[in-house]
């Protein structure tokens, strides 16, 4: 019998399993699909501090940023500590960006219009300046999830880590009030505790335990260009509108230019946000908007072909914070879901904190802002 069953082999579940095994626990990870077959396989992989308002999410992002660097050093992830450049189209927007950077209290450099070319030589000249965040980084999300599970199993676990794919969780085993395992389409798995790392489906999994955790899908499209030997984008580059979109509660379509190159040469172009359920229909108007905004930022991209597009569903919680910690309504059930557009960046901190709650250690961060029962009042 394992100490823990982790539901979900995305970046967050993989990180929970990795840190739990490192802490000496025996872990079984189950997923109905393959590793990274959920939103982790449909995102970009930015590890950002720059887009976070001061508060609990920024604290989580800073903890995670340090842990990503530690993991990259130990485990050889495809991790690029290249920094992020947020650009402003007008002086007013630049003032707001600089104001936010001051409040965040994280490392940053204010860049005047003439200085932008030192960071990004192909950037449009039509900008009022920007803010560079050296701590922003990028990781290949699918590889990261797979490697966390592999490394947890192979090298660093004082505990053991076993992966079972093609296993759908259908309910929970109870010992009185306590959650004591999962029921699946391949039989029951008894365990000392269960971690719900089912991402956008975290609300459905929570409902199987009779608890309300509102995680909703927020769709996003990405364009992938043909590979370039020397991509014209050096850092993660995005416009100030991205910060506003991330924080918005709107169900309607929002887009802003987010552009970055990947290690193998293609440039990724995002980002759109809309709440349309789990509708996977390709939206040409959205793709056109993303392409146009990227070309406005990097005119040189106009001559490059897009070779594919994809979409995914961010796990959105109404207050934009993830759900992390043991559920007082279902003792033994720990949630690690609802990270919206930041689940890759926030995965290591989430896994680390969950390992602390599983082992009874004092968490490095105050988990109250992330508590699972905080939506009880709004329960329909
Ligand atoms: C377009 C786009 C761009 C993004 N860009 C970034 C970015 O740059 N940086 C960033 O940090 N984040 C980004 N994100 C968000 C990020 O991808 C997610 O927050 C993250 O992948 C969530 O990971 P997860 O492990 O929680 O969920 P998932 O990766 O979705 O994993 C959940 C797993 O649970 C499994 N599961 C669900 N229900 C069950 C069940 N009943 N039984 C068994 N298994 C089950 C699923 O199969 C799935 O594999 C982006 C998202 C999108 C859509």
Coordinates of C-alpha atoms in Angstrom, one line a residue, residues 76-313:
X76 CA 19.1 18.5 -16.6
X77 CA 15.8 19.8 -17.6
X78 CA 15.4 21.8 -20.8
X79 CA 15.5 25.0 -18.7
X80 CA 16.4 28.4 -20.1
X81 CA 17.0 31.1 -17.5
X82 CA 16.8 33.8 -20.2
X83 CA 14.6 36.5 -18.6
X84 CA 11.4 38.2 -19.6
X85 CA 10.9 41.6 -21.2
X86 CA 7.5 43.3 -20.8
X87 CA 7.1 46.1 -23.2
X88 CA 4.8 49.2 -23.2
X89 CA 3.2 50.9 -26.2
X90 CA 2.8 54.3 -24.4
X91 CA 4.4 56.3 -21.7
X92 CA 1.3 55.9 -19.5
X93 CA 1.5 52.1 -19.8
X94 CA 5.2 52.2 -19.0
X95 CA 4.5 54.1 -15.8
X96 CA 2.0 51.4 -14.8
X97 CA 4.6 48.7 -15.5
X98 CA 7.3 50.4 -13.6
X99 CA 4.8 51.0 -10.7
X100 CA 4.0 47.3 -10.6
X101 CA 7.6 46.3 -10.7
X102 CA 8.3 48.6 -7.7
X103 CA 5.5 47.0 -5.8
X104 CA 6.5 43.4 -6.6
X105 CA 9.9 44.0 -5.1
X106 CA 11.6 41.5 -7.5
X107 CA 14.7 42.0 -9.5
X108 CA 14.0 44.1 -12.5
X109 CA 15.6 46.7 -14.9
X110 CA 13.6 49.6 -16.4
X111 CA 14.5 49.8 -20.1
X112 CA 14.2 53.1 -22.1
X113 CA 13.1 52.9 -25.7
X114 CA 16.6 53.2 -27.0
X115 CA 17.7 50.4 -24.7
X116 CA 15.1 47.9 -25.9
X117 CA 17.3 47.0 -29.0
X118 CA 20.1 45.8 -26.7
X119 CA 17.7 43.1 -25.4
X120 CA 15.7 42.4 -28.6
X121 CA 17.3 43.8 -31.8
X122 CA 14.3 42.8 -34.0
X123 CA 11.6 44.4 -31.7
X124 CA 9.5 47.2 -33.3
X125 CA 10.9 50.7 -32.7
X126 CA 7.4 51.8 -31.9
X127 CA 7.5 51.3 -28.1
X128 CA 7.8 53.5 -25.1
X129 CA 10.1 51.2 -23.2
X130 CA 9.8 48.2 -21.0
X131 CA 10.8 46.3 -17.9
X132 CA 13.3 43.4 -18.0
X133 CA 12.9 40.6 -15.4
X134 CA 16.1 38.5 -15.2
X135 CA 14.4 35.8 -13.0
X136 CA 11.8 34.8 -15.7
X137 CA 12.7 31.6 -17.4
X138 CA 11.4 28.9 -19.7
X139 CA 11.1 25.1 -19.4
X140 CA 9.9 22.4 -21.8
X141 CA 6.7 21.4 -19.9
X142 CA 6.2 17.9 -21.3
X143 CA 9.8 16.9 -20.8
X144 CA 9.7 18.5 -17.3
X145 CA 6.7 16.4 -16.2
X146 CA 8.2 13.2 -17.6
X147 CA 11.6 13.9 -16.1
X148 CA 10.2 14.7 -12.7
X149 CA 8.4 11.3 -12.6
X150 CA 11.5 9.5 -14.0
X151 CA 13.9 11.2 -11.6
X152 CA 11.6 10.7 -8.6
X153 CA 11.5 7.0 -9.4
X154 CA 15.1 6.6 -10.2
X155 CA 17.5 8.7 -8.3
X156 CA 16.4 11.0 -5.6
X157 CA 13.5 9.2 -3.9
X158 CA 14.1 7.9 -0.5
X159 CA 10.6 6.7 -1.1
X160 CA 9.5 4.9 -4.2
X161 CA 7.5 6.3 -7.2
X162 CA 5.4 4.2 -9.5
X163 CA 3.5 5.5 -12.6
X164 CA 0.3 3.9 -13.8
X165 CA -1.1 5.4 -17.0
X166 CA -4.5 4.5 -18.6
X167 CA -6.1 4.4 -15.1
X168 CA -9.2 6.6 -14.6
X169 CA -10.2 7.5 -11.0
X170 CA -13.9 7.0 -10.6
X171 CA -14.3 7.6 -6.8
X172 CA -12.7 7.5 -3.4
X173 CA -12.2 4.7 -0.8
X174 CA -13.3 5.9 2.6
X175 CA -12.3 4.9 6.1
X176 CA -15.0 6.7 8.1
X177 CA -14.7 10.4 7.0
X178 CA -11.2 9.9 5.9
X179 CA -10.1 9.4 2.3
X180 CA -8.2 6.2 2.2
X181 CA -7.5 5.6 -1.5
X182 CA -9.1 5.8 -4.9
X183 CA -11.5 3.6 -6.9
X184 CA -10.5 3.3 -10.5
X185 CA -11.6 1.5 -13.7
X186 CA -8.7 -0.9 -12.9
X187 CA -9.5 -1.6 -9.3
X188 CA -9.1 0.1 -6.0
X189 CA -5.8 1.6 -4.8
X190 CA -5.6 2.0 -1.0
X191 CA -3.3 4.7 0.3
X192 CA -2.6 6.9 3.4
X193 CA -3.5 10.0 1.4
X194 CA -4.6 11.1 -2.1
X195 CA -3.5 14.2 -4.0
X196 CA -5.9 15.7 -6.5
X197 CA -3.6 17.0 -9.3
X198 CA -6.2 16.7 -12.0
X199 CA -5.6 20.2 -13.4
X200 CA -8.7 21.5 -15.2
X201 CA -10.6 18.4 -14.2
X202 CA -9.7 18.9 -10.5
X203 CA -13.2 20.1 -9.8
X204 CA -14.7 16.9 -11.2
X205 CA -12.3 14.8 -9.1
X206 CA -13.1 16.9 -6.0
X207 CA -16.8 16.3 -6.7
X208 CA -16.2 12.5 -6.5
X209 CA -15.3 13.1 -2.9
X210 CA -18.3 15.3 -2.4
X211 CA -16.4 18.6 -2.1
X212 CA -16.8 21.8 -4.1
X213 CA -13.6 23.1 -5.8
X214 CA -14.6 25.3 -8.7
X215 CA -12.0 24.7 -11.5
X216 CA -13.2 25.9 -14.9
X217 CA -11.5 25.7 -18.4
X218 CA -10.0 28.9 -19.8
X219 CA -9.1 28.2 -23.4
X220 CA -5.9 29.4 -25.0
X221 CA -4.4 29.0 -28.5
X222 CA -0.7 28.9 -29.5
X223 CA 0.8 29.3 -32.9
X224 CA 4.1 27.5 -33.7
X225 CA 6.4 28.8 -36.4
X226 CA 8.8 26.9 -38.6
X227 CA 12.1 26.4 -36.8
X228 CA 14.7 29.1 -37.3
X229 CA 18.4 28.7 -37.0
X230 CA 18.7 32.1 -35.2
X231 CA 15.2 32.9 -33.9
X232 CA 14.7 36.7 -33.8
X233 CA 13.4 36.5 -30.2
X234 CA 15.9 36.2 -27.4
X235 CA 13.8 36.4 -24.2
X236 CA 10.2 35.9 -23.4
X237 CA 8.7 39.1 -24.7
X238 CA 5.2 40.2 -24.0
X239 CA 3.1 43.4 -24.0
X240 CA 1.7 45.0 -20.8
X241 CA -1.8 44.0 -21.9
X242 CA -0.9 40.4 -21.0
X243 CA -0.7 41.2 -17.3
X244 CA -4.2 42.7 -17.4
X245 CA -5.6 39.7 -19.3
X246 CA -4.1 37.2 -16.9
X247 CA -5.9 39.0 -14.0
X248 CA -9.2 39.5 -15.8
X249 CA -12.4 37.7 -14.8
X250 CA -14.0 38.2 -18.2
X251 CA -15.4 35.1 -20.0
X252 CA -15.0 36.8 -23.4
X253 CA -12.0 36.6 -25.7
X254 CA -8.8 38.4 -24.6
X255 CA -5.6 38.4 -26.5
X256 CA -2.2 40.0 -26.1
X257 CA 1.2 39.4 -27.7
X258 CA 3.4 36.9 -26.0
X259 CA 6.4 35.7 -28.1
X260 CA 9.3 33.4 -27.3
X261 CA 11.7 31.1 -29.1
X262 CA 12.2 27.5 -28.1
X263 CA 15.5 25.6 -27.8
X264 CA 14.8 23.6 -31.0
X265 CA 14.1 26.7 -33.1
X266 CA 10.4 27.3 -33.5
X267 CA 8.9 30.5 -32.1
X268 CA 5.8 30.2 -29.9
X269 CA 3.1 32.9 -30.3
X270 CA 0.3 33.4 -27.8
X271 CA -1.7 34.2 -25.9
X272 CA -5.5 34.1 -25.9
X273 CA -7.9 33.6 -23.1
X274 CA -11.6 32.8 -23.2
X275 CA -14.1 30.7 -21.3
X276 CA -15.9 28.6 -23.8
X277 CA -16.0 25.3 -21.9
X278 CA -14.0 22.4 -23.4
X279 CA -14.7 23.5 -27.0
X280 CA -11.6 22.5 -29.1
X281 CA -12.9 24.1 -32.4
X282 CA -10.0 26.0 -34.0
X283 CA -10.9 29.7 -34.2
X284 CA -9.3 31.3 -37.2
X285 CA -10.2 34.9 -36.0
X286 CA -8.3 34.2 -32.7
X287 CA -5.3 32.8 -34.6
X288 CA -5.3 35.8 -37.0
X289 CA -5.3 38.2 -34.0
X290 CA -2.4 36.4 -32.3
X291 CA -0.4 36.4 -35.5
X292 CA -1.1 40.1 -36.2
X293 CA -0.1 41.1 -32.6
X294 CA 3.1 39.1 -32.8
X295 CA 4.1 40.7 -36.1
X296 CA 3.3 44.2 -34.7
X297 CA 5.9 43.4 -32.0
X298 CA 8.4 41.6 -34.2
X299 CA 7.8 42.8 -37.8
X300 CA 10.4 40.3 -39.1
X301 CA 8.0 37.4 -38.2
X302 CA 5.8 38.5 -41.1
X303 CA 8.1 36.5 -43.4
X304 CA 7.9 33.3 -41.3
X305 CA 5.4 30.5 -41.7
X306 CA 3.3 29.0 -38.9
X307 CA 3.5 25.2 -39.1
X308 CA 0.9 24.3 -36.5
X309 CA -1.4 25.6 -33.9
X310 CA -2.8 24.0 -30.8
X311 CA -5.1 24.8 -27.9
X312 CA -5.5 23.9 -24.3
X313 CA -7.7 24.6 -21.3

